[in-house]
Coordinates of C-alpha atoms and ligand atoms in Angstrom, one line a residue:
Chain H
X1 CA 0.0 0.0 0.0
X2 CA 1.1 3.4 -1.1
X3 CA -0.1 6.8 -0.7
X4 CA 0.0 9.7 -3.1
X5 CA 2.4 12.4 -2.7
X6 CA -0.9 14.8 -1.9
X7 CA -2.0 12.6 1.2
X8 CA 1.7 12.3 1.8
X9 CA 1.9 15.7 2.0
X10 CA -1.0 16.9 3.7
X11 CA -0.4 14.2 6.2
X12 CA 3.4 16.0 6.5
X13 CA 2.3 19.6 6.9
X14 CA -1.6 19.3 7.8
X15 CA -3.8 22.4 7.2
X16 CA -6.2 23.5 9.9
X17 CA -4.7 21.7 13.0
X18 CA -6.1 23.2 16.1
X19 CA -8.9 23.9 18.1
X20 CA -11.8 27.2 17.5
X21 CA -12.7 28.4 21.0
X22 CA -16.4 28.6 21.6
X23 CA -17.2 27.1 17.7
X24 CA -20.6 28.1 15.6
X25 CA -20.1 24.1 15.2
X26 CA -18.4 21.3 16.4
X27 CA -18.9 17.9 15.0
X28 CA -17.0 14.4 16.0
X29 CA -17.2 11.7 14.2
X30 CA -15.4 8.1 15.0
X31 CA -15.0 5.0 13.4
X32 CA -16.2 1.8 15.5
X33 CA -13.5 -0.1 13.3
X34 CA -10.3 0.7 13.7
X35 CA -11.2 3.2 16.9
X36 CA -10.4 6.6 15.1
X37 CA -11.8 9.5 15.9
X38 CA -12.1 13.4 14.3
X39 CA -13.1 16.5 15.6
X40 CA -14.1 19.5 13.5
X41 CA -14.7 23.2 14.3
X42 CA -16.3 25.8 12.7
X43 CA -16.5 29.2 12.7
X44 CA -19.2 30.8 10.6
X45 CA -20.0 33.9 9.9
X46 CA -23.7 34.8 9.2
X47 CA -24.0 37.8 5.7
X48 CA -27.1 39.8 6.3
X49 CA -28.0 38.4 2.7
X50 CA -28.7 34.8 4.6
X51 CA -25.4 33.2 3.4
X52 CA -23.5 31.8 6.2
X53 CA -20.1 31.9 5.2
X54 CA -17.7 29.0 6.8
X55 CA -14.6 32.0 7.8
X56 CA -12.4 29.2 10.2
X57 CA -12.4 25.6 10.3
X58 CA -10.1 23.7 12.4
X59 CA -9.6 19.9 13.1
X60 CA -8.2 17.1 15.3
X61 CA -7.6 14.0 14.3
X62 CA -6.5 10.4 16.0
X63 CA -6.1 8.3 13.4
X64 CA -4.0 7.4 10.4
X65 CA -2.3 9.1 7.4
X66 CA -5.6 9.1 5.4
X67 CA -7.3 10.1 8.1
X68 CA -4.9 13.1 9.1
X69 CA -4.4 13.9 5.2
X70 CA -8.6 13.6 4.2
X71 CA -9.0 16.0 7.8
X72 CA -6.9 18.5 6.2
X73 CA -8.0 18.1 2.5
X74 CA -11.7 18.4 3.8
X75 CA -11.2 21.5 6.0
X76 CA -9.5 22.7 2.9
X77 CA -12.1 22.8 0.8
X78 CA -14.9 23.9 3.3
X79 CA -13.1 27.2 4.4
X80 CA -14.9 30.2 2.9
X81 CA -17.7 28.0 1.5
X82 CA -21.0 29.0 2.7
X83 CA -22.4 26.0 4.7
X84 CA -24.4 24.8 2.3
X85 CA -21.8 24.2 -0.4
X86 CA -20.0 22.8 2.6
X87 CA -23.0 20.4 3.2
X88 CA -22.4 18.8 -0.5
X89 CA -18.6 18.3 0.6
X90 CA -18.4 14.3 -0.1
X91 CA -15.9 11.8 1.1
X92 CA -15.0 10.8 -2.1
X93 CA -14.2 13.8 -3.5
X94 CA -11.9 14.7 -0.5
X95 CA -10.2 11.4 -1.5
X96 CA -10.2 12.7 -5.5
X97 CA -8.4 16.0 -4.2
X98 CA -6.0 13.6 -2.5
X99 CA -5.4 12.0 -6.2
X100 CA -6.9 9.2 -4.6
X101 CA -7.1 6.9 -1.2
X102 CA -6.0 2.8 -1.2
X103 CA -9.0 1.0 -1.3
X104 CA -9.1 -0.1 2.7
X105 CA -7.9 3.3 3.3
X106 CA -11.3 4.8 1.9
X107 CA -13.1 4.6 5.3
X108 CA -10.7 7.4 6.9
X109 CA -12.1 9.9 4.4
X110 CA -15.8 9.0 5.6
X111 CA -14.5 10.3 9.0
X112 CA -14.3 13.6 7.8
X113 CA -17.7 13.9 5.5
X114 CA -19.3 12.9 8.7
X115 CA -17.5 15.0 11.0
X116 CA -17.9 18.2 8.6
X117 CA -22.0 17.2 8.9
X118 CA -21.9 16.7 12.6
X119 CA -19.9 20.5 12.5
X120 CA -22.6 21.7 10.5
X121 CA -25.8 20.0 12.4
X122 CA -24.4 21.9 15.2
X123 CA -24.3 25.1 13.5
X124 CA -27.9 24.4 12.3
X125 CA -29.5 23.8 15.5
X126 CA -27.1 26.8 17.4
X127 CA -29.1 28.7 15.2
X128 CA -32.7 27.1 16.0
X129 CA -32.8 25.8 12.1
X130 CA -34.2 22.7 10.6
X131 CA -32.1 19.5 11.2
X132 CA -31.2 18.1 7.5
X133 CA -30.6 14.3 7.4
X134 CA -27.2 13.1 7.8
X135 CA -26.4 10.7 5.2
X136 CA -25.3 7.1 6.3
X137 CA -22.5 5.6 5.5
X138 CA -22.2 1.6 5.9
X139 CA -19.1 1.5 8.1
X140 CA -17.5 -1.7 6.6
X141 CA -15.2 -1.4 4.2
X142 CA -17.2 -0.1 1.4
X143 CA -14.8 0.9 -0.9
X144 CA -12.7 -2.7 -0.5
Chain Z
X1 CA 19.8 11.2 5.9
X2 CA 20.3 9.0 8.2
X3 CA 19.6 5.4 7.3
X4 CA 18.7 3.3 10.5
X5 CA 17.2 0.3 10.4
X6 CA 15.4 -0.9 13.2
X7 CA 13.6 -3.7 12.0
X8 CA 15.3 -6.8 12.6
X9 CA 12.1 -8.7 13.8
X10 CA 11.2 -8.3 10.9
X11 CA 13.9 -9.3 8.5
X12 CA 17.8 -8.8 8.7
X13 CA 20.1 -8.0 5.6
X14 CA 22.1 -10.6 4.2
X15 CA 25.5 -11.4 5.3
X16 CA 28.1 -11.0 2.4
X17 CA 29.9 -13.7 3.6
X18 CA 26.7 -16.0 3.8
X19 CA 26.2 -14.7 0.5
X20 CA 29.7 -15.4 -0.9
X21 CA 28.7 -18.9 1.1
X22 CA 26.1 -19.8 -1.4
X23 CA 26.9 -17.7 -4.9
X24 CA 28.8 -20.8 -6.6
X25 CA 25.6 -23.5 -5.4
X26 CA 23.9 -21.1 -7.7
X27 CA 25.9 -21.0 -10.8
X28 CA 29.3 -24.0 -11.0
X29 CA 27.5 -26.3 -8.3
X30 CA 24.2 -26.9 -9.7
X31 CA 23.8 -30.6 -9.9
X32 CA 20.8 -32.1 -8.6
X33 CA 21.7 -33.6 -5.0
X34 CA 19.4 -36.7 -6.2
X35 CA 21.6 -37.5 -9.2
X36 CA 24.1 -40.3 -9.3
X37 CA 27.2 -38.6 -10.7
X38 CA 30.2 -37.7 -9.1
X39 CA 29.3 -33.8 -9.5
X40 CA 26.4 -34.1 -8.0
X41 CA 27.5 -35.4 -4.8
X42 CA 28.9 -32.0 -4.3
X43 CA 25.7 -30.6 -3.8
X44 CA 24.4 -33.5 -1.6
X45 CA 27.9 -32.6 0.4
X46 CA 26.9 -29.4 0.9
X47 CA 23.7 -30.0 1.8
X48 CA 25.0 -32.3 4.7
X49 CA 27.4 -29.7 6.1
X50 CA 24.7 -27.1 6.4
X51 CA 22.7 -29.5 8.3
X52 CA 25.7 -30.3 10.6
X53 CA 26.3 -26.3 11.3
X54 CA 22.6 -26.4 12.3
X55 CA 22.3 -28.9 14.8
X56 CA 25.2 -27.8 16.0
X57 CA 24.0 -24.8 17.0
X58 CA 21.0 -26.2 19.0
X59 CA 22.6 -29.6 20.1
X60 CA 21.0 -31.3 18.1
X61 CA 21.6 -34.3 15.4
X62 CA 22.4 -33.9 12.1
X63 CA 19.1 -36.3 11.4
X64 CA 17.2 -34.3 13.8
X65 CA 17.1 -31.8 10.9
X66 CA 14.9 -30.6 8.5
X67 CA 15.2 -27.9 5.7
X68 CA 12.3 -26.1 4.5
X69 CA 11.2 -23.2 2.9
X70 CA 10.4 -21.2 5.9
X71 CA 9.7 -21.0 9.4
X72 CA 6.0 -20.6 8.7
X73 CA 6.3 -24.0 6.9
X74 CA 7.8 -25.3 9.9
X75 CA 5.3 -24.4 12.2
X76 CA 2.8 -26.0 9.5
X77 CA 4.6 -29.2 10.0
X78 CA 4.3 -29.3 13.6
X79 CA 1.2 -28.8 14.4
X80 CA -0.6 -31.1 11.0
X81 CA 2.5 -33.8 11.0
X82 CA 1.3 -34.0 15.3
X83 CA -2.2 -34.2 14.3
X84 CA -2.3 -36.3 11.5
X85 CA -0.5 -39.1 13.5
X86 CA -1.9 -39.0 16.6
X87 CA -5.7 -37.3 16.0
X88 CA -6.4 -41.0 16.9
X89 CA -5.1 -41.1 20.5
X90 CA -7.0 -37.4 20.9
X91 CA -6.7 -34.5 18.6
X92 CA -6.3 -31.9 21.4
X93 CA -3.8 -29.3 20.7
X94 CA -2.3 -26.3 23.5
X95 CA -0.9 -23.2 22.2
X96 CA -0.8 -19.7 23.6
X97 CA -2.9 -16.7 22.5
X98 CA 0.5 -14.5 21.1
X99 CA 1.5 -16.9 18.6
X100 CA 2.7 -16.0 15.3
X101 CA -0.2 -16.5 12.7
X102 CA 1.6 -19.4 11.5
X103 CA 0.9 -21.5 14.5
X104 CA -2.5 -19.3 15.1
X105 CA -4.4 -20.5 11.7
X106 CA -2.9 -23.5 11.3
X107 CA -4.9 -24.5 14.4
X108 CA -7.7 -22.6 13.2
X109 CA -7.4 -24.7 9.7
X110 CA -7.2 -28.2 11.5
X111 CA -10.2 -27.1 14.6
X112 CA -11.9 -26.5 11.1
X113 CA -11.1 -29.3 8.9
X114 CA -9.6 -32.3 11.2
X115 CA -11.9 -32.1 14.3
X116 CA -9.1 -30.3 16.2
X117 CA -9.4 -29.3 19.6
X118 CA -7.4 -26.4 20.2
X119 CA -6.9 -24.6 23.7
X120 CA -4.8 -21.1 23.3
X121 CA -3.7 -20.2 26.8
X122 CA -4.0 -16.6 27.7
X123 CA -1.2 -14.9 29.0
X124 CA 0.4 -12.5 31.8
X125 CA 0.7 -8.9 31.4
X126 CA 4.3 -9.5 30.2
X127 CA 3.2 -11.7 27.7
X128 CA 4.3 -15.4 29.4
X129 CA 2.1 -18.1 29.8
X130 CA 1.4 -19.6 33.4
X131 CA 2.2 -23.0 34.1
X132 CA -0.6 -23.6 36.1
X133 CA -2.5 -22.6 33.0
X134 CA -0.9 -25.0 31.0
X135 CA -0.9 -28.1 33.7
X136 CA -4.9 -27.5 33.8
X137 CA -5.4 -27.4 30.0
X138 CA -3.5 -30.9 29.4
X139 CA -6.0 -33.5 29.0
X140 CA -5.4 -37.7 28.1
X141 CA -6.5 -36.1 24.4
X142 CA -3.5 -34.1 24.2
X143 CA -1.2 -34.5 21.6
X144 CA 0.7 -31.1 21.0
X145 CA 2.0 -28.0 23.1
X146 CA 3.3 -25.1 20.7
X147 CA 4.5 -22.2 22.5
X148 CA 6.8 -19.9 21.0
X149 CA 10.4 -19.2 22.2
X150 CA 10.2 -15.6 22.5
X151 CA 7.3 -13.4 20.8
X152 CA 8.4 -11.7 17.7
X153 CA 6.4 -8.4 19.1
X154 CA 7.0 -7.9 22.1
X155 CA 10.5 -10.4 22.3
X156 CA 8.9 -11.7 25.9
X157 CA 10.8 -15.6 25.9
X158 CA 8.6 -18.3 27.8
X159 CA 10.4 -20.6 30.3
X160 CA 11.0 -23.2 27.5
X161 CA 12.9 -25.4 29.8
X162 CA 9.9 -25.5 32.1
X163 CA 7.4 -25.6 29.6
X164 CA 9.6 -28.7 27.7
X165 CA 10.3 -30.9 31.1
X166 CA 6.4 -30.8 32.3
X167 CA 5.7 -32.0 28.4
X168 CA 8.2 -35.1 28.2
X169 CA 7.0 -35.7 32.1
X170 CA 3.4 -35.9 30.9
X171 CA 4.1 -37.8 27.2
X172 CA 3.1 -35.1 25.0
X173 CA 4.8 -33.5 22.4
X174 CA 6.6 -30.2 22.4
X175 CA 7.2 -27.8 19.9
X176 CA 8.5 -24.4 20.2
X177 CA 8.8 -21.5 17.2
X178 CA 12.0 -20.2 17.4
X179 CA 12.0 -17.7 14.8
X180 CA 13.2 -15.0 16.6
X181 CA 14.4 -16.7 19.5
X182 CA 17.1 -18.6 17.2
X183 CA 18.6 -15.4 16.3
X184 CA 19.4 -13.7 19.9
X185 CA 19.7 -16.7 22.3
X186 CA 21.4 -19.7 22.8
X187 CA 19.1 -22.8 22.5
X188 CA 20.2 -26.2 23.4
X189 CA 17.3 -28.5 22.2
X190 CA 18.2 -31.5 24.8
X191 CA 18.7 -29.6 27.9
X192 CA 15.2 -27.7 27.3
X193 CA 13.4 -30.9 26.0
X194 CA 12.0 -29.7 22.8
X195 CA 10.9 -32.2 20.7
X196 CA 10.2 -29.7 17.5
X197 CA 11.6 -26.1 16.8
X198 CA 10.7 -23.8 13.8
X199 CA 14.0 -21.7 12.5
X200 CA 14.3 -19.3 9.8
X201 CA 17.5 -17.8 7.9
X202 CA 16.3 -14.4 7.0
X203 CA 15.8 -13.4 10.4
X204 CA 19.6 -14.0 10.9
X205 CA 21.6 -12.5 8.0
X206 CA 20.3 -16.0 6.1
X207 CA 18.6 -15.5 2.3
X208 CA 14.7 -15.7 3.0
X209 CA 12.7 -19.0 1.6
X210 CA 14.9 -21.1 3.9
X211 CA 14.1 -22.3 7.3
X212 CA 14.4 -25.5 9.0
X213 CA 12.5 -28.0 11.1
X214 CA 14.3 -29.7 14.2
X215 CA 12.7 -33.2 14.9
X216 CA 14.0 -35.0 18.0
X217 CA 15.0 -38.2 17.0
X218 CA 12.8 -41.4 17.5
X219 CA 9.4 -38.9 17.1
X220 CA 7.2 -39.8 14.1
X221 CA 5.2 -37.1 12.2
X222 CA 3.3 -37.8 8.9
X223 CA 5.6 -36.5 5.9
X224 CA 4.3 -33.0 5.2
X225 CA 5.6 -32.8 1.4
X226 CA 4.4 -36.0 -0.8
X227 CA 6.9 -36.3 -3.7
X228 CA 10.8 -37.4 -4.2
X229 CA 13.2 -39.2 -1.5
X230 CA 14.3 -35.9 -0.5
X231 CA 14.9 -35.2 3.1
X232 CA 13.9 -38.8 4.3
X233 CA 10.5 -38.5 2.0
X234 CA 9.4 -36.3 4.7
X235 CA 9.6 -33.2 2.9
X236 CA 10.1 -33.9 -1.0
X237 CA 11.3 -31.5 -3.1
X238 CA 14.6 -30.6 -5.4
X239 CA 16.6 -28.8 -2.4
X240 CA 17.2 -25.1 -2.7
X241 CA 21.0 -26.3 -2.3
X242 CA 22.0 -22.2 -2.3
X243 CA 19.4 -21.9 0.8
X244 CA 20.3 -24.3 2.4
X245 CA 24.2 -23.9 2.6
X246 CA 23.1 -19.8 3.3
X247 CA 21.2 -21.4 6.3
X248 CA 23.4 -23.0 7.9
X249 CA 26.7 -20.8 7.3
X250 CA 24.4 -18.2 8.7
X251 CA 23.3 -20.1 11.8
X252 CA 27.4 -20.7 12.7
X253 CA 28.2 -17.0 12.4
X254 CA 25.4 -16.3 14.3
X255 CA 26.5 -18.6 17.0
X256 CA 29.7 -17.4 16.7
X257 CA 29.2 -14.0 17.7
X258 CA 26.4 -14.5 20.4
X259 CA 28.4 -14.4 23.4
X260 CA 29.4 -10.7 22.1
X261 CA 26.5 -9.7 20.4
X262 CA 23.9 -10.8 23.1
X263 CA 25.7 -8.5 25.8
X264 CA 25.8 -5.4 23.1
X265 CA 22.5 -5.5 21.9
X266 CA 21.3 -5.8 25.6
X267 CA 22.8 -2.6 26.4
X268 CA 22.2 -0.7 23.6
X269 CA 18.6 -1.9 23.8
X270 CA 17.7 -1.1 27.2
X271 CA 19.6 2.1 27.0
X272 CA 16.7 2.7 24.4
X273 CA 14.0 1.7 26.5
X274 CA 14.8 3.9 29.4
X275 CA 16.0 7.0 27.0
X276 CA 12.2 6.8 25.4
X277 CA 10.5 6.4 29.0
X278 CA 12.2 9.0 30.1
X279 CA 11.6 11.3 27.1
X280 CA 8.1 10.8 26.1
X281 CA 5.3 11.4 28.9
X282 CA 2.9 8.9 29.7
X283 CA 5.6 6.0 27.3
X284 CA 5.2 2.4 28.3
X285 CA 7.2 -0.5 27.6
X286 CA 5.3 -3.4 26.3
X287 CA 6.4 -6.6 27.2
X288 CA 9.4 -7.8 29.8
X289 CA 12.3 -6.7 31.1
X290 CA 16.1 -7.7 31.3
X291 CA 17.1 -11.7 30.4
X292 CA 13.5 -12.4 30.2
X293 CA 13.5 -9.9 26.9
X294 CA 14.9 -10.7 23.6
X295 CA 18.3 -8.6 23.6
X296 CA 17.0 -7.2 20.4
X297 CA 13.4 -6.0 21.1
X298 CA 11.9 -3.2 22.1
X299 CA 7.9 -2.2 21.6
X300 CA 6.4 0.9 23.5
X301 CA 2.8 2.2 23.5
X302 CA 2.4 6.1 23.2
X303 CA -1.4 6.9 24.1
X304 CA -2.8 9.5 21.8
X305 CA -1.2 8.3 18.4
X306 CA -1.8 5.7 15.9
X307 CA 1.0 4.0 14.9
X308 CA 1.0 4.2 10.9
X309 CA 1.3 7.6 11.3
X310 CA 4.7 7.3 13.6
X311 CA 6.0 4.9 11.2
X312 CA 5.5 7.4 8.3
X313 CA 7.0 10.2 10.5
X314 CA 10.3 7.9 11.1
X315 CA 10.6 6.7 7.9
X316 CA 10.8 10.3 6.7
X317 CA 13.8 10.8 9.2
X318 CA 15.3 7.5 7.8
X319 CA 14.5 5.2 10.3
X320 CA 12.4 2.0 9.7
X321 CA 10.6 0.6 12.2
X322 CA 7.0 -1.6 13.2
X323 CA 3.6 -0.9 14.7
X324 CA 0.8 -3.8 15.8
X325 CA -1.6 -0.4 15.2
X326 CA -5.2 -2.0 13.5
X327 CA -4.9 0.9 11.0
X328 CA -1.8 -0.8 8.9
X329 CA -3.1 -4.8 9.4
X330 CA -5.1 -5.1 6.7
X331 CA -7.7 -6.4 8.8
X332 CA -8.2 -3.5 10.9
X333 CA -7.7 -5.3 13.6
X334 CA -5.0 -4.3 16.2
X335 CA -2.0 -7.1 17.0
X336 CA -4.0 -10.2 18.8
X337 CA -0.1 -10.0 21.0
X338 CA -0.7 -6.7 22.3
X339 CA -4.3 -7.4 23.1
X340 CA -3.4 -10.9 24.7
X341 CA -1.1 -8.8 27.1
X342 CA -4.6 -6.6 27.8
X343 CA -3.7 -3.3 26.5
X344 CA -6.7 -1.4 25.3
X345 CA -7.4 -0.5 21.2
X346 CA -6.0 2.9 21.9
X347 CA -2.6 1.4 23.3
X348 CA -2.5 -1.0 21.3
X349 CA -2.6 1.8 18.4
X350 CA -0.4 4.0 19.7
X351 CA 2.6 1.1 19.4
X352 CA 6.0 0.8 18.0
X353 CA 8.2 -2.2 17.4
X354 CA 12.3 -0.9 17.3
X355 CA 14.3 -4.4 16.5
X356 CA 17.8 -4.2 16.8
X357 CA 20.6 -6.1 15.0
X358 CA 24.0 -6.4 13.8
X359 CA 24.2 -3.1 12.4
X360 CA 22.7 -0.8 15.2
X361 CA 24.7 1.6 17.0
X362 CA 25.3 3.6 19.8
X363 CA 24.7 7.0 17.4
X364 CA 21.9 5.7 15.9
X365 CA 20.3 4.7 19.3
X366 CA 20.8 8.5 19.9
X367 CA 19.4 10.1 16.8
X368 CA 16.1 7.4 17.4
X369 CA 16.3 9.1 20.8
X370 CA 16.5 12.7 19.1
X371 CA 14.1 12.3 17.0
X372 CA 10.9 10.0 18.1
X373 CA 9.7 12.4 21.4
X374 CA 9.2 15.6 18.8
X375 CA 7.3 13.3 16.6
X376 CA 5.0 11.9 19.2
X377 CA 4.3 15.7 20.3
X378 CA 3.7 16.5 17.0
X379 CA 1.1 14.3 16.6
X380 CA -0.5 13.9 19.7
X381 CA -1.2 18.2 19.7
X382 CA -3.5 16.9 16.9
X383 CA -5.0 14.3 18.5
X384 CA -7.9 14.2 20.5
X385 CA -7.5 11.2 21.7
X386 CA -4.4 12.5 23.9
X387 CA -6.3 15.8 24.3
X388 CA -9.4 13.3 26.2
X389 CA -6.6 11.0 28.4
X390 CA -5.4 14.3 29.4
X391 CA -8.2 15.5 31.0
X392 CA -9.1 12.5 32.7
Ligands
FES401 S1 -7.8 5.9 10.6 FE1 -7.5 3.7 11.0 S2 -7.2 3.1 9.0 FE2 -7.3 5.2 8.7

């Protein structure tokens, strides 16, 4: 098994490490398989035109090089996104961005679609709005 | 860049003099050890001596030994050669929780397929089995106690003599995989009563696909290769001649320079362990201490990290290493040692596996020591796992 030089390098020099006191959102999110866990945090700022606007996003991450590389690619990708584009963020296009995950390696990238949604519920129902669905994912290997 | 290499568990480089051992069995000595000609008895010669720098080296019998293609075929022997001869009298086989996977789904295979009975004994926080344990499992059905030498994770040896004595005292057969063990200790198959023992070359400066199978003398197993004369019938098969005469001029040098290299290794290893513990807040050592430790084995847990991610971080300082972390096993399951020994899935992530060998030294034993505690900060800033055992 052999990672890209993207994961490789996000997983060298992460993006985003760290903690936002007193978030808009915080999500976790932890895989019952192999025991890793992620933390996002969001800080969003709310346009009088109704766009919320994702301004900081920071993460923590116990797990392994996908998991640390698909934390960083995902925050990435949210920051300055307004939530709702950050809603649509999906694992496997963190793992595209990456130029790609090893198949058993594809559940790491889950852990931060779900975390970013968890971030994001949070947000939602800080602000008294609707709850939208989270999507499922089957935690077995899916991608294997 | 440093290049250190601290995986010797794992596999060790080959000897050029091993090497230089076995070139011409390759290319001028090729005849068949079967054939009938003169030049072929050279190979057949060659063949012999190899055997005789084996047993040697264990005190053991030039007939007690087998060559095979590993020391996972080895331990394949044992434990379906045992079975298939004596499932009659009782097909009850004892081995220990911390095998190697060799030993592990080979009983798996024949509790499966032959009606096996297999009892794997738990073990101490160390990682040794209790003899009480043992004496209670032993019923008139059992044929077979495997129990490894010394554990290739966490290099905790067993009391082999003990375990070997209590066996021939109660008629049942003993067998003990030596892999690792072979490499770091002296072994005297007699005075520890073992009745089988699984070697391999590559884990002492031998070429890999060699290994051989020690079979005290007088014990019957069924053949385990069908096929040619070769190696009494028990194990047919056109010899890898080159192998075989790397095996055993590897097993003499290694015996050769045990009484030094036991003694070095020691030091430089424990000097390891207590340079990390004292470095790295909240390190533990996994597995035993002093003469009751492979002189060549370390293995730590670090709470807060996964282990893949430390071995990345080290091999981008040069330095190779191991983890029994669930997130680089394939199965995502963490190392059935470390949870035998009852660490929990986060300590079992957070471990590391630093084999010495031949070519360690004292400075790289320092720059491991320079650079592993800034790495382990590193990631455990990010990790929340470390942020939650900090605030319990
Ligand atoms: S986090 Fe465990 S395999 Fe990626």
């Amino acid at each position: 098994m052999t990672y890209s030089e993207k994961v490789m390098e996000h997983f060298s020099n992460p993006r985003n490490v760290g903690e936002i006191k007193n978030p808009d959102g915080l999500g976790e999110a932890g895989n019952p398989q192999c025991g890793d866990i992620m933390k996002i945090y969001l800080k969003v700022r709310d346009d009088a035109g109704g766009s919320a606007v994702i301004e900081d996003v920071k993460f923590k991450t116990f797990g392994c090089a996908s998991a640390i590389a698909s934390s960083s690619m995902a925050t990435e990708m949210i920051k300055g996104k307004t939530v709702d584009e950050a809603w649509e963020l999906t694992n496997t296009a963190v793992a595209e961005a990456l130029d790609g995950l090893p198949p058993i390696k594809m559940h790491c990238s889950v852990l931060a679609e779900e975390a970013i949604h968890r971030a994001l519920s949070d947000y939602r129902e800080k602000r008294g709005l609707a709850a939208v669905p989270i999507r499922e994912h089957d935690h077995e290997h899916e991608a294997v | 860049m440093q290049n250190v290499y601290l995986d010797h568990a794992a596999t060790t480089p080959m000897d050029p003099e091993v090497l230089e051992a076995m070139t011409p069995y390759f290319t001028e000595v090729f005849g068949n050890p079967s054939s009938i000609y003169s030049f072929a008895a050279k190979s057949r010669a060659a063949i012999e001596k190899a055997r005789g720098q084996v047993a040697a080296a264990l005190n053991a019998l030039p007939e007690e030994i087998f060559f095979t293609s590993s020391g996972t075929e080895a331990d394949n022997w044992a434990l379906k050669g045992t079975f298939e001869k004596l499932s009659a009298k009782g097909g009850h086989i004892i081995t220990t929780k911390i095998e190697h996977h060799a030993v592990l789904h080979t009983g798996e295979y024949l509790e499966k397929t032959g009606g096996a009975g297999v009892t794997y004994l738990p073990v101490d926080a160390e990682g040794r089995i209790r003899m009480e344990d043992l004496k209670g499992a032993v019923t008139d059905k059992t044929v077979l106690v495997s129990v490894m030498f010394a554990n290739n994770e966490i290099g905790t040896i067993q009391p082999v003599g003990e375990i070997g004595r209590f066996c021939r005292e109660r008629g049942v057969l003993f067998h003990t995989d030596a892999v690792q063990a072979a490499a770091q200790l002296d072994i005297d198959v007699k005075e520890l009563f073992i009745d089988m023992m699984s070697l391999s070359a590559h884990k002492m400066y031998g070429p890999k696909g060699t290994g051989a199978f020690y079979l005290r003398k007088g014990l019957k197993l069924e053949n385990f290769v069908h096929g040619g004369g070769q190696e009494k019938g028990k194990r047919a098969s056109t010899e890898n001649v080159a192998g075989i005469v790397g095996m055993g001029a590897a097993v003499e040098k290694m015996k050769a320079r045990l009484s030094q290299e036991k003694p070095r290794l020691s030091t430089l290893r424990d000097r390891l362990i207590n340079g990390v513990l004292k470095a790295i807040p909240h390190a533990k050592l996994n597995g035993a201490m002093g003469e009751e430790r492979l002189p060549n084995n370390t293995n730590f847990s670090f709470i807060g990290i996964e282990g893949e991610t430390l071995l990345l971080d080290l091999d981008a300082k040069g330095i190779s290493a191991s983890t029994g972390s669930a997130c680089t096993s394939g199965s995502l399951e963490p190392s059935h040692v470390l949870m035998a020994i009852g660490l929990t899935h986060e300590q079992a992530h957070g471990s590391l596996r630093l084999s010495l060998g031949r070519s360690t030294t004292d400075e790289q034993i320092n720059y491991v020591l320079d650079m592993l505690p800034p790495i382990v900060a590193k990631r455990r800033e990010m990790s929340p796992v470390w942020e939650k055992f900090l605030e319990a």
